[in-house]
PDB file of C-alpha atoms and ligand atoms in Angstrom:
ATOM      1  CA  MET A 150     126.067 144.518  87.019  1.00 52.00           C
ATOM      2  CA  ALA A 151     123.794 142.055  88.641  1.00 56.00           C
ATOM      3  CA  ASP A 152     121.188 142.445  85.955  1.00 65.00           C
ATOM      4  CA  ILE A 153     123.109 141.405  83.239  1.00 80.00           C
ATOM      5  CA  ILE A 154     123.660 137.849  84.789  1.00 84.00           C
ATOM      6  CA  PRO A 155     120.510 135.663  83.991  1.00 89.00           C
ATOM      7  CA  CYS A 156     117.697 135.849  87.013  1.00 93.00           C
ATOM      8  CA  GLU A 157     118.294 131.893  87.325  1.00 92.00           C
ATOM      9  CA  LEU A 158     121.943 131.963  87.438  1.00 94.00           C
ATOM     10  CA  ARG A 159     121.805 134.431  90.192  1.00 96.00           C
ATOM     11  CA  LEU A 160     119.300 132.110  91.852  1.00 96.00           C
ATOM     12  CA  ARG A 161     121.642 129.241  91.635  1.00 95.00           C
ATOM     13  CA  GLN A 162     124.577 131.397  93.271  1.00 96.00           C
ATOM     14  CA  ALA A 163     122.167 132.192  96.077  1.00 97.00           C
ATOM     15  CA  VAL A 164     121.531 128.556  96.644  1.00 94.00           C
ATOM     16  CA  LEU A 165     125.246 128.098  96.586  1.00 95.00           C
ATOM     17  CA  ASP A 166     125.967 130.868  99.006  1.00 96.00           C
ATOM     18  CA  GLY A 167     123.417 129.593 101.544  1.00 95.00           C
ATOM     19  CA  ASP A 168     121.291 132.498 101.247  1.00 97.00           C
ATOM     20  CA  ALA A 169     117.650 131.767 101.748  1.00 96.00           C
ATOM     21  CA  ALA A 170     116.511 135.553 101.707  1.00 97.00           C
ATOM     22  CA  THR A 171     118.097 136.408  98.320  1.00 97.00           C
ATOM     23  CA  ALA A 172     116.906 133.067  96.929  1.00 97.00           C
ATOM     24  CA  ALA A 173     113.285 133.389  97.375  1.00 97.00           C
ATOM     25  CA  SER A 174     113.597 137.131  96.376  1.00 97.00           C
ATOM     26  CA  LEU A 175     115.377 136.080  93.101  1.00 96.00           C
ATOM     27  CA  ALA A 176     112.557 133.216  92.509  1.00 96.00           C
ATOM     28  CA  ALA A 177     109.756 135.756  93.167  1.00 96.00           C
ATOM     29  CA  ASP A 178     111.699 138.557  90.883  1.00 96.00           C
ATOM     30  CA  GLY A 179     112.122 135.611  88.003  1.00 95.00           C
ATOM     31  CA  LEU A 180     108.616 134.834  88.045  1.00 95.00           C
ATOM     32  CA  THR A 181     107.602 138.427  87.982  1.00 95.00           C
ATOM     33  CA  ALA A 182     109.860 139.086  85.064  1.00 93.00           C
ATOM     34  CA  GLY A 183     107.830 136.342  83.287  1.00 93.00           C
ATOM     35  CA  LEU A 184     110.629 133.403  83.554  1.00 93.00           C
ATOM     36  CA  PRO A 185     108.853 129.952  83.673  1.00 92.00           C
ATOM     37  CA  ALA A 186     108.939 128.263  87.059  1.00 91.00           C
ATOM     38  CA  ARG A 187     110.447 125.379  85.517  1.00 87.00           C
ATOM     39  CA  THR A 188     113.562 127.259  84.220  1.00 91.00           C
ATOM     40  CA  LEU A 189     113.943 128.903  87.542  1.00 93.00           C
ATOM     41  CA  LEU A 190     113.621 124.955  89.188  1.00 89.00           C
ATOM     42  CA  ASP A 191     115.875 123.582  86.645  1.00 86.00           C
ATOM     43  CA  ASP A 192     118.618 126.252  85.827  1.00 91.00           C
ATOM     44  CA  GLY A 193     118.625 127.735  89.301  1.00 92.00           C
ATOM     45  CA  LEU A 194     117.889 125.222  92.208  1.00 89.00           C
ATOM     46  CA  ILE A 195     118.445 121.499  90.493  1.00 84.00           C
ATOM     47  CA  SER A 196     121.562 122.976  88.951  1.00 88.00           C
ATOM     48  CA  ALA A 197     122.559 124.468  92.275  1.00 89.00           C
ATOM     49  CA  MET A 198     122.207 121.517  94.263  1.00 83.00           C
ATOM     50  CA  ALA A 199     123.908 119.137  91.577  1.00 80.00           C
ATOM     51  CA  GLU A 200     126.965 121.590  92.181  1.00 89.00           C
ATOM     52  CA  ALA A 201     126.676 121.389  95.954  1.00 86.00           C
ATOM     53  CA  GLY A 202     127.041 117.887  95.563  1.00 80.00           C
ATOM     54  CA  ARG A 203     130.066 118.248  93.280  1.00 86.00           C
ATOM     55  CA  LEU A 204     131.692 120.310  95.801  1.00 89.00           C
ATOM     56  CA  PHE A 205     130.865 118.023  98.742  1.00 84.00           C
ATOM     57  CA  GLU A 206     132.500 115.108  96.608  1.00 81.00           C
ATOM     58  CA  ALA A 207     135.625 117.383  96.104  1.00 88.00           C
ATOM     59  CA  GLY A 208     136.120 118.341  99.740  1.00 90.00           C
ATOM     60  CA  GLU A 209     135.282 121.874  99.058  1.00 93.00           C
ATOM     61  CA  PHE A 210     131.698 121.634 100.498  1.00 88.00           C
ATOM     62  CA  PHE A 211     130.945 120.020 104.188  1.00 88.00           C
ATOM     63  CA  VAL A 212     127.624 118.905 105.562  1.00 83.00           C
ATOM     64  CA  PRO A 213     126.842 122.798 107.223  1.00 89.00           C
ATOM     65  CA  GLU A 214     127.195 124.204 103.596  1.00 90.00           C
ATOM     66  CA  LEU A 215     124.894 121.353 102.043  1.00 86.00           C
ATOM     67  CA  LEU A 216     122.262 122.230 104.742  1.00 85.00           C
ATOM     68  CA  VAL A 217     122.791 125.870 104.244  1.00 91.00           C
ATOM     69  CA  SER A 218     122.212 125.302 100.477  1.00 90.00           C
ATOM     70  CA  ALA A 219     118.981 122.872 101.240  1.00 87.00           C
ATOM     71  CA  ARG A 220     117.565 125.592 103.234  1.00 90.00           C
ATOM     72  CA  ALA A 221     117.790 128.170 100.557  1.00 93.00           C
ATOM     73  CA  MET A 222     116.548 125.946  97.832  1.00 89.00           C
ATOM     74  CA  LYS A 223     113.718 125.168 100.383  1.00 88.00           C
ATOM     75  CA  ALA A 224     112.890 129.013 100.744  1.00 94.00           C
ATOM     76  CA  ALA A 225     112.889 129.454  96.908  1.00 94.00           C
ATOM     77  CA  MET A 226     110.706 126.509  96.296  1.00 90.00           C
ATOM     78  CA  THR A 227     108.121 127.687  98.703  1.00 91.00           C
ATOM     79  CA  VAL A 228     107.626 130.653  95.980  1.00 94.00           C
ATOM     80  CA  LEU A 229     108.055 128.576  92.952  1.00 91.00           C
ATOM     81  CA  GLU A 230     105.403 125.835  94.218  1.00 86.00           C
ATOM     82  CA  PRO A 231     102.387 127.307  93.680  1.00 88.00           C
ATOM     83  CA  ARG A 232     103.218 127.949  89.719  1.00 87.00           C
ATOM     84  CA  LEU A 233     104.509 124.378  89.325  1.00 80.00           C
ATOM     85  CA  ALA A 234     101.506 122.845  90.800  1.00 69.00           C
ATOM     86  CA  ASP A 235      98.337 124.250  89.482  1.00 59.00           C
ATOM     87  CA  GLN A 236      94.963 123.305  91.246  1.00 49.00           C
ATOM     88  CA  PRO A 237      93.567 119.948  89.557  1.00 52.00           C
ATOM     89  CA  ARG A 238      90.101 119.538  88.689  1.00 55.00           C
ATOM     90  CA  GLU A 239      89.979 115.574  88.808  1.00 69.00           C
ATOM     91  CA  SER A 240      91.900 113.436  90.750  1.00 81.00           C
ATOM     92  CA  ALA A 241      94.619 111.465  88.448  1.00 86.00           C
ATOM     93  CA  GLY A 242      95.135 108.828  91.234  1.00 94.00           C
ATOM     94  CA  ARG A 243      96.249 108.375  94.577  1.00 96.00           C
ATOM     95  CA  ILE A 244      99.939 108.260  95.759  1.00 97.00           C
ATOM     96  CA  ALA A 245     101.737 107.788  99.294  1.00 98.00           C
ATOM     97  CA  ILE A 246     105.347 108.940  98.834  1.00 98.00           C
ATOM     98  CA  GLY A 247     108.213 109.040 101.304  1.00 98.00           C
ATOM     99  CA  THR A 248     111.954 108.702 101.834  1.00 98.00           C
ATOM    100  CA  VAL A 249     112.972 105.173 103.219  1.00 98.00           C
ATOM    101  CA  ALA A 250     114.175 104.475 106.790  1.00 97.00           C
ATOM    102  CA  GLY A 251     117.389 106.052 107.892  1.00 97.00           C
ATOM    103  CA  ASP A 252     117.509 108.616 104.973  1.00 98.00           C
ATOM    104  CA  LEU A 253     116.745 112.121 105.603  1.00 96.00           C
ATOM    105  CA  HIS A 254     117.146 113.653 102.241  1.00 96.00           C
ATOM    106  CA  ASP A 255     113.685 114.904 101.071  1.00 93.00           C
ATOM    107  CA  ILE A 256     114.374 117.661  98.492  1.00 89.00           C
ATOM    108  CA  GLY A 257     113.937 115.499  95.418  1.00 90.00           C
ATOM    109  CA  LYS A 258     111.048 113.737  97.006  1.00 94.00           C
ATOM    110  CA  ASN A 259     109.182 116.985  97.769  1.00 89.00           C
ATOM    111  CA  LEU A 260     109.816 118.119  94.270  1.00 82.00           C
ATOM    112  CA  VAL A 261     108.366 114.864  92.916  1.00 89.00           C
ATOM    113  CA  ALA A 262     105.334 115.214  95.148  1.00 89.00           C
ATOM    114  CA  THR A 263     104.917 118.928  94.146  1.00 79.00           C
ATOM    115  CA  MET A 264     104.986 117.666  90.341  1.00 77.00           C
ATOM    116  CA  LEU A 265     102.409 114.654  90.913  1.00 86.00           C
ATOM    117  CA  ARG A 266     100.019 117.526  92.634  1.00 79.00           C
ATOM    118  CA  GLY A 267     100.611 119.568  89.867  1.00 66.00           C
ATOM    119  CA  ALA A 268      99.316 116.672  87.445  1.00 76.00           C
ATOM    120  CA  GLY A 269      95.970 116.193  89.583  1.00 77.00           C
ATOM    121  CA  PHE A 270      97.240 113.255  92.079  1.00 89.00           C
ATOM    122  CA  ASP A 271      96.091 113.250  95.586  1.00 90.00           C
ATOM    123  CA  VAL A 272      99.254 112.968  97.041  1.00 93.00           C
ATOM    124  CA  ASP A 273     100.036 111.845 100.769  1.00 96.00           C
ATOM    125  CA  ASP A 274     103.608 112.908 101.899  1.00 97.00           C
ATOM    126  CA  LEU A 275     104.668 110.458 104.472  1.00 98.00           C
ATOM    127  CA  GLY A 276     108.120 112.655 105.035  1.00 98.00           C
ATOM    128  CA  VAL A 277     111.349 111.053 105.725  1.00 98.00           C
ATOM    129  CA  ASP A 278     112.967 108.205 107.452  1.00 98.00           C
ATOM    130  CA  VAL A 279     109.698 106.343 106.739  1.00 98.00           C
ATOM    131  CA  THR A 280     109.231 102.669 108.109  1.00 98.00           C
ATOM    132  CA  PRO A 281     108.112  99.542 105.943  1.00 98.00           C
ATOM    133  CA  ALA A 282     105.031  99.145 108.350  1.00 98.00           C
ATOM    134  CA  ARG A 283     104.106 103.127 107.649  1.00 98.00           C
ATOM    135  CA  PHE A 284     103.961 102.388 103.969  1.00 98.00           C
ATOM    136  CA  VAL A 285     102.101  99.160 104.520  1.00 98.00           C
ATOM    137  CA  GLU A 286      99.601 101.633 106.565  1.00 97.00           C
ATOM    138  CA  ALA A 287      99.426 103.852 103.330  1.00 97.00           C
ATOM    139  CA  ALA A 288      98.646 101.097 100.943  1.00 97.00           C
ATOM    140  CA  ARG A 289      95.703  99.894 103.329  1.00 96.00           C
ATOM    141  CA  ALA A 290      94.501 103.310 103.155  1.00 96.00           C
ATOM    142  CA  GLY A 291      94.026 103.253  99.787  1.00 94.00           C
ATOM    143  CA  ALA A 292      96.712 104.763  97.815  1.00 97.00           C
ATOM    144  CA  ASP A 293      96.980 103.318  94.084  1.00 96.00           C
ATOM    145  CA  VAL A 294     100.683 103.671  94.283  1.00 97.00           C
ATOM    146  CA  ILE A 295     103.388 103.742  96.865  1.00 98.00           C
ATOM    147  CA  GLY A 296     106.119 105.906  96.001  1.00 98.00           C
ATOM    148  CA  ILE A 297     109.803 105.457  97.500  1.00 98.00           C
ATOM    149  CA  SER A 298     112.775 107.875  97.414  1.00 98.00           C
ATOM    150  CA  SER A 299     116.187 106.999  98.667  1.00 98.00           C
ATOM    151  CA  LEU A 300     119.603 109.041  98.028  1.00 97.00           C
ATOM    152  CA  LEU A 301     121.943 107.116  99.985  1.00 97.00           C
ATOM    153  CA  THR A 302     123.466 103.744  98.697  1.00 96.00           C
ATOM    154  CA  THR A 303     123.349 102.489 102.298  1.00 96.00           C
ATOM    155  CA  THR A 304     119.345 102.931 102.853  1.00 96.00           C
ATOM    156  CA  MET A 305     118.807 101.663  99.065  1.00 94.00           C
ATOM    157  CA  ILE A 306     118.240  98.169 100.554  1.00 91.00           C
ATOM    158  CA  SER A 307     115.436  99.396 102.715  1.00 94.00           C
ATOM    159  CA  MET A 308     113.329 100.033  99.510  1.00 97.00           C
ATOM    160  CA  ARG A 309     113.399  96.143  99.412  1.00 97.00           C
ATOM    161  CA  ALA A 310     112.048  95.902 102.597  1.00 97.00           C
ATOM    162  CA  VAL A 311     109.324  97.986 101.721  1.00 98.00           C
ATOM    163  CA  VAL A 312     108.041  95.804  98.899  1.00 98.00           C
ATOM    164  CA  GLU A 313     108.433  92.719 101.064  1.00 97.00           C
ATOM    165  CA  ALA A 314     106.460  94.313 104.027  1.00 98.00           C
ATOM    166  CA  LEU A 315     103.667  95.240 101.328  1.00 97.00           C
ATOM    167  CA  GLU A 316     103.874  91.498 100.123  1.00 97.00           C
ATOM    168  CA  GLN A 317     103.908  89.924 103.749  1.00 97.00           C
ATOM    169  CA  ALA A 318     100.855  92.276 104.488  1.00 97.00           C
ATOM    170  CA  GLY A 319      98.900  90.788 101.453  1.00 96.00           C
ATOM    171  CA  VAL A 320      98.332  94.262  99.958  1.00 96.00           C
ATOM    172  CA  ARG A 321     101.198  94.079  97.310  1.00 96.00           C
ATOM    173  CA  GLY A 322      98.498  93.065  94.543  1.00 94.00           C
ATOM    174  CA  ARG A 323      96.722  96.289  94.731  1.00 92.00           C
ATOM    175  CA  VAL A 324      99.254  98.970  94.783  1.00 96.00           C
ATOM    176  CA  LYS A 325     101.972  99.846  92.442  1.00 97.00           C
ATOM    177  CA  VAL A 326     105.344 100.817  93.699  1.00 97.00           C
ATOM    178  CA  MET A 327     107.737 103.279  92.088  1.00 98.00           C
ATOM    179  CA  VAL A 328     111.075 103.842  93.206  1.00 98.00           C
ATOM    180  CA  GLY A 329     113.453 106.775  92.835  1.00 97.00           C
ATOM    181  CA  GLY A 330     116.456 108.765  94.031  1.00 96.00           C
ATOM    182  CA  ALA A 331     120.277 109.406  92.647  1.00 94.00           C
ATOM    183  CA  PRO A 332     121.726 105.926  93.413  1.00 95.00           C
ATOM    184  CA  VAL A 333     118.638 104.052  92.276  1.00 97.00           C
ATOM    185  CA  THR A 334     118.911 102.325  88.458  1.00 96.00           C
ATOM    186  CA  PRO A 335     115.819 100.681  86.450  1.00 96.00           C
ATOM    187  CA  GLU A 336     118.261  97.421  87.106  1.00 97.00           C
ATOM    188  CA  TYR A 337     117.920  97.948  91.120  1.00 97.00           C
ATOM    189  CA  ALA A 338     114.120  98.682  90.646  1.00 97.00           C
ATOM    190  CA  ASP A 339     113.730  95.587  88.527  1.00 96.00           C
ATOM    191  CA  SER A 340     115.705  93.327  91.252  1.00 97.00           C
ATOM    192  CA  ILE A 341     113.540  94.446  93.975  1.00 97.00           C
ATOM    193  CA  GLY A 342     110.247  93.776  92.138  1.00 96.00           C
ATOM    194  CA  ALA A 343     109.113  97.321  92.009  1.00 97.00           C
ATOM    195  CA  ASP A 344     106.626  98.448  89.043  1.00 97.00           C
ATOM    196  CA  GLY A 345     108.569 101.321  87.826  1.00 96.00           C
ATOM    197  CA  PHE A 346     111.710 103.780  88.166  1.00 96.00           C
ATOM    198  CA  SER A 347     112.308 107.375  87.380  1.00 95.00           C
ATOM    199  CA  ASP A 348     115.200 109.477  87.655  1.00 92.00           C
ATOM    200  CA  ASN A 349     113.488 112.851  87.469  1.00 86.00           C
ATOM    201  CA  ALA A 350     110.275 114.356  88.726  1.00 83.00           C
ATOM    202  CA  GLY A 351     108.841 114.812  85.411  1.00 77.00           C
ATOM    203  CA  GLY A 352     109.351 111.353  84.472  1.00 88.00           C
ATOM    204  CA  ALA A 353     107.884 110.063  87.843  1.00 92.00           C
ATOM    205  CA  VAL A 354     104.629 111.999  86.594  1.00 87.00           C
ATOM    206  CA  THR A 355     104.607 109.959  83.377  1.00 90.00           C
ATOM    207  CA  LEU A 356     105.115 106.706  85.092  1.00 95.00           C
ATOM    208  CA  ALA A 357     102.566 107.497  87.938  1.00 96.00           C
ATOM    209  CA  ARG A 358     100.127 108.004  85.317  1.00 92.00           C
ATOM    210  CA  GLN A 359     100.902 104.764  83.588  1.00 95.00           C
ATOM    211  CA  LEU A 360     100.782 102.865  86.502  1.00 96.00           C
ATOM    212  CA  VAL A 361      97.504 104.041  87.623  1.00 94.00           C
ATOM    213  CA  ALA A 362      96.029 103.364  84.062  1.00 91.00           C
ATOM    214  CA  THR A 363      97.586  99.598  84.501  1.00 87.00           C
ATOM    215  CA  GLY A 364      96.458  99.256  87.942  1.00 75.00           C
ATOM    216  CA  ARG A 365      92.965 100.269  86.902  1.00 60.00           C
ATOM    217  CA  GLY A 366      92.810  97.905  83.981  1.00 49.00           C
ATOM    218  CA  VAL A 367      93.170 100.420  81.134  1.00 43.00           C
TER     219      VAL A 367
HETATM  220 CO1  B1M B 138     123.499 114.079 101.462  1.00 64.01          CO
HETATM  221  N1  B1M B 138     124.720 112.673 100.495  1.00 64.01           N
HETATM  222  N2  B1M B 138     124.115 113.023 102.843  1.00 64.01           N
HETATM  223  N3  B1M B 138     122.840 115.514 102.323  1.00 64.01           N
HETATM  224  N4  B1M B 138     123.364 115.161  99.630  1.00 64.01           N
HETATM  225  C1  B1M B 138     124.239 113.053  98.855  1.00 64.01           C
HETATM  226  C2  B1M B 138     123.109 112.148  98.420  1.00 64.01           C
HETATM  227  C3  B1M B 138     125.814 112.434  98.437  1.00 64.01           C
HETATM  228  C4  B1M B 138     125.541 111.854  97.153  1.00 64.01           C
HETATM  229  C5  B1M B 138     126.553 113.509  98.307  1.00 64.01           C
HETATM  230  C6  B1M B 138     128.075 112.934  97.823  1.00 64.01           C
HETATM  231  O1  B1M B 138     128.883 112.445  98.777  1.00 64.01           O
HETATM  232  N5  B1M B 138     128.477 113.652  96.670  1.00 64.01           N
HETATM  233  C7  B1M B 138     126.280 111.452  99.507  1.00 64.01           C
HETATM  234  C8  B1M B 138     125.429 109.943  99.132  1.00 64.01           C
HETATM  235  C9  B1M B 138     126.477 109.160  98.748  1.00 64.01           C
HETATM  236  C10 B1M B 138     126.147 107.508  98.608  1.00 64.01           C
HETATM  237  O2  B1M B 138     125.351 107.036  99.462  1.00 64.01           O
HETATM  238  N6  B1M B 138     126.827 106.926  97.949  1.00 64.01           N
HETATM  239  C11 B1M B 138     125.409 111.915 100.714  1.00 64.01           C
HETATM  240  C12 B1M B 138     126.123 111.743 101.827  1.00 64.01           C
HETATM  241  C13 B1M B 138     126.834 110.771 101.995  1.00 64.01           C
HETATM  242  C14 B1M B 138     125.447 112.338 103.137  1.00 64.01           C
HETATM  243  C15 B1M B 138     125.364 111.936 104.713  1.00 64.01           C
HETATM  244  C16 B1M B 138     125.750 110.638 104.898  1.00 64.01           C
HETATM  245  C17 B1M B 138     126.467 113.201 104.938  1.00 64.01           C
HETATM  246  C18 B1M B 138     127.313 112.852 106.338  1.00 64.01           C
HETATM  247  O3  B1M B 138     126.336 112.863 107.312  1.00 64.01           O
HETATM  248  N7  B1M B 138     128.410 112.643 106.453  1.00 64.01           N
HETATM  249  C19 B1M B 138     124.317 112.538 105.356  1.00 64.01           C
HETATM  250  C20 B1M B 138     123.239 111.379 105.552  1.00 64.01           C
HETATM  251  C21 B1M B 138     122.102 111.880 106.319  1.00 64.01           C
HETATM  252  C22 B1M B 138     120.760 110.952 106.009  1.00 64.01           C
HETATM  253  O4  B1M B 138     119.920 111.041 105.514  1.00 64.01           O
HETATM  254  N8  B1M B 138     120.669 109.735 107.152  1.00 64.01           N
HETATM  255  C23 B1M B 138     123.726 113.671 104.339  1.00 64.01           C
HETATM  256  C24 B1M B 138     122.863 114.903 104.738  1.00 64.01           C
HETATM  257  C25 B1M B 138     122.384 115.865 103.781  1.00 64.01           C
HETATM  258  C26 B1M B 138     121.935 117.008 104.133  1.00 64.01           C
HETATM  259  C27 B1M B 138     120.971 116.857 105.446  1.00 64.01           C
HETATM  260  C28 B1M B 138     123.099 117.828 104.405  1.00 64.01           C
HETATM  261  C29 B1M B 138     121.433 117.617 102.746  1.00 64.01           C
HETATM  262  C30 B1M B 138     120.111 116.885 102.626  1.00 64.01           C
HETATM  263  C31 B1M B 138     118.900 118.299 103.224  1.00 64.01           C
HETATM  264  C32 B1M B 138     117.533 117.885 102.679  1.00 64.01           C
HETATM  265  O5  B1M B 138     117.437 117.000 101.818  1.00 64.01           O
HETATM  266  N9  B1M B 138     116.813 118.470 103.326  1.00 64.01           N
HETATM  267  C33 B1M B 138     122.052 116.583 101.858  1.00 64.01           C
HETATM  268  C34 B1M B 138     122.349 117.284 100.527  1.00 64.01           C
HETATM  269  C35 B1M B 138     121.506 118.361 100.121  1.00 64.01           C
HETATM  270  C36 B1M B 138     122.995 116.266  99.502  1.00 64.01           C
HETATM  271  C37 B1M B 138     123.055 116.415  98.167  1.00 64.01           C
HETATM  272  C38 B1M B 138     124.108 117.571  98.024  1.00 64.01           C
HETATM  273  C39 B1M B 138     121.805 116.964  97.284  1.00 64.01           C
HETATM  274  C40 B1M B 138     120.795 116.329  97.140  1.00 64.01           C
HETATM  275  C41 B1M B 138     119.461 116.963  96.503  1.00 64.01           C
HETATM  276  O6  B1M B 138     118.755 117.364  97.042  1.00 64.01           O
HETATM  277  N10 B1M B 138     119.514 116.969  95.201  1.00 64.01           N
HETATM  278  C42 B1M B 138     123.616 115.034  97.328  1.00 64.01           C
HETATM  279  C43 B1M B 138     124.363 115.234  96.193  1.00 64.01           C
HETATM  280  C44 B1M B 138     123.844 115.085  94.980  1.00 64.01           C
HETATM  281  O7  B1M B 138     122.786 114.366  94.962  1.00 64.01           O
HETATM  282  N11 B1M B 138     124.223 115.424  93.978  1.00 64.01           N
HETATM  283  C45 B1M B 138     123.851 114.498  98.866  1.00 64.01           C
HETATM  284  C46 B1M B 138     118.532 117.475  94.407  1.00 64.01           C
HETATM  285  C47 B1M B 138     117.334 116.802  94.116  1.00 64.01           C
HETATM  286  C48 B1M B 138     116.386 117.649  93.483  1.00 64.01           C
HETATM  287  O8  B1M B 138     117.654 115.602  93.052  1.00 64.01           O
HETATM  288  O9  B1M B 138     117.245 114.068  95.336  1.00 64.01           O
HETATM  289  O10 B1M B 138     118.477 113.419  93.255  1.00 64.01           O
HETATM  290  P1  B1M B 138     117.298 114.266  93.705  1.00 64.01           P
HETATM  291  O11 B1M B 138     115.821 114.246  93.272  1.00 64.01           O
HETATM  292  C49 B1M B 138     115.635 113.815  91.765  1.00 64.01           C
HETATM  293  C50 B1M B 138     115.718 112.545  91.377  1.00 64.01           C
HETATM  294  O12 B1M B 138     116.851 111.568  91.984  1.00 64.01           O
HETATM  295  C51 B1M B 138     114.149 111.818  91.507  1.00 64.01           C
HETATM  296  O13 B1M B 138     113.567 112.997  90.883  1.00 64.01           O
HETATM  297  C52 B1M B 138     114.211 114.270  91.801  1.00 64.01           C
HETATM  298  C53 B1M B 138     114.085 115.445  90.969  1.00 64.01           C
HETATM  299  O14 B1M B 138     114.505 115.535  89.666  1.00 64.01           O
HETATM  300  N12 B1M B 138     113.750 111.328  92.452  1.00 64.01           N
HETATM  301  C54 B1M B 138     112.706 110.633  92.337  1.00 64.01           C
HETATM  302  C55 B1M B 138     113.834 111.280  93.767  1.00 64.01           C
HETATM  303  N13 B1M B 138     113.280 110.813  94.400  1.00 64.01           N
HETATM  304  C56 B1M B 138     112.173 109.933  93.477  1.00 64.01           C
HETATM  305  C57 B1M B 138     111.083 109.196  93.576  1.00 64.01           C
HETATM  306  C58 B1M B 138     110.757 108.737  92.609  1.00 64.01           C
HETATM  307  C59 B1M B 138     110.998 109.332  91.556  1.00 64.01           C
HETATM  308  C60 B1M B 138     111.893 110.196  91.181  1.00 64.01           C
HETATM  309  O15 B1M B 138     109.686 107.983  92.707  1.00 64.01           O
HETATM  310  C61 B1M B 138     109.147 107.735  94.011  1.00 64.01           C
END
């Protein structure tokens, strides 16, 4: 019976059930069966997290359920990651990416980092709860692009603090800033003086390429 349900849908259910071991093994089974890693990611993992968010809003999921779903998604991501990020030959640019101060959500940020690596960027993952000073340090260390992620409306405002800190440190002119995360809009990105916005990981790669090209005067 289980076999007639497509693998990506069983994977989605395993993430919603918070069953990390099954999620990881279904991700491996899917790849072995020839399913593209992107299908397992989009229709399995991302779809599951969107549903987890809906259930949370509806009061049917609480923080513990979100946590076990996030852990199951990460277990499956570990299996898919090598297929999403093939080894690049030449660096497409240097990107430092992190989740803003006060915000611990990292699934989307990690996905963006994986896709950027897959597209040939050198990625410095600063982690979560990243202070403006830490972003400035990364800019000084030679990043072409600073990537800022935020999932909470309450922490989104810290993105502006990062842009201001880059300005105050005198490094804003030599880095591009891209922002993203569920509550972020193109209008908000404009209003804080960011150079670009994307609402998904594939778009983030296209945007990063454009920003690096512009920064290099291409
Ligand atoms: Co939280 N949480 N959470 N949570 N959580 C949300 C964000 C929420 C929308 C849920 C809801 O109410 N429906 C809500 C925010 C509401 C708001 O701000 N208006 C919320 C809340 C309230 C909270 C807490 C406050 C709950 C509490 O404690 N009472 C708390 C805050 C903790 C903190 O950060 N200080 C909290 C905690 C958690 C967990 C720890 C349990 C867990 C996070 C685990 C982890 O990340 N390691 C969690 C989760 C899992 C979620 C939801 C369900 C899923 C987020 C996710 O991983 N999505 C989320 C609901 C939702 O978003 N539907 C929710 C999948 C991921 C692939 O998508 O992150 O959007 P996303 O990333 C996308 C794009 O946005 C984009 O590309 C990615 C890939 O396509 N993108 C970028 C992201 N960053 C980018 C950067 C870029 C470009 C594109 O350039 C740099």
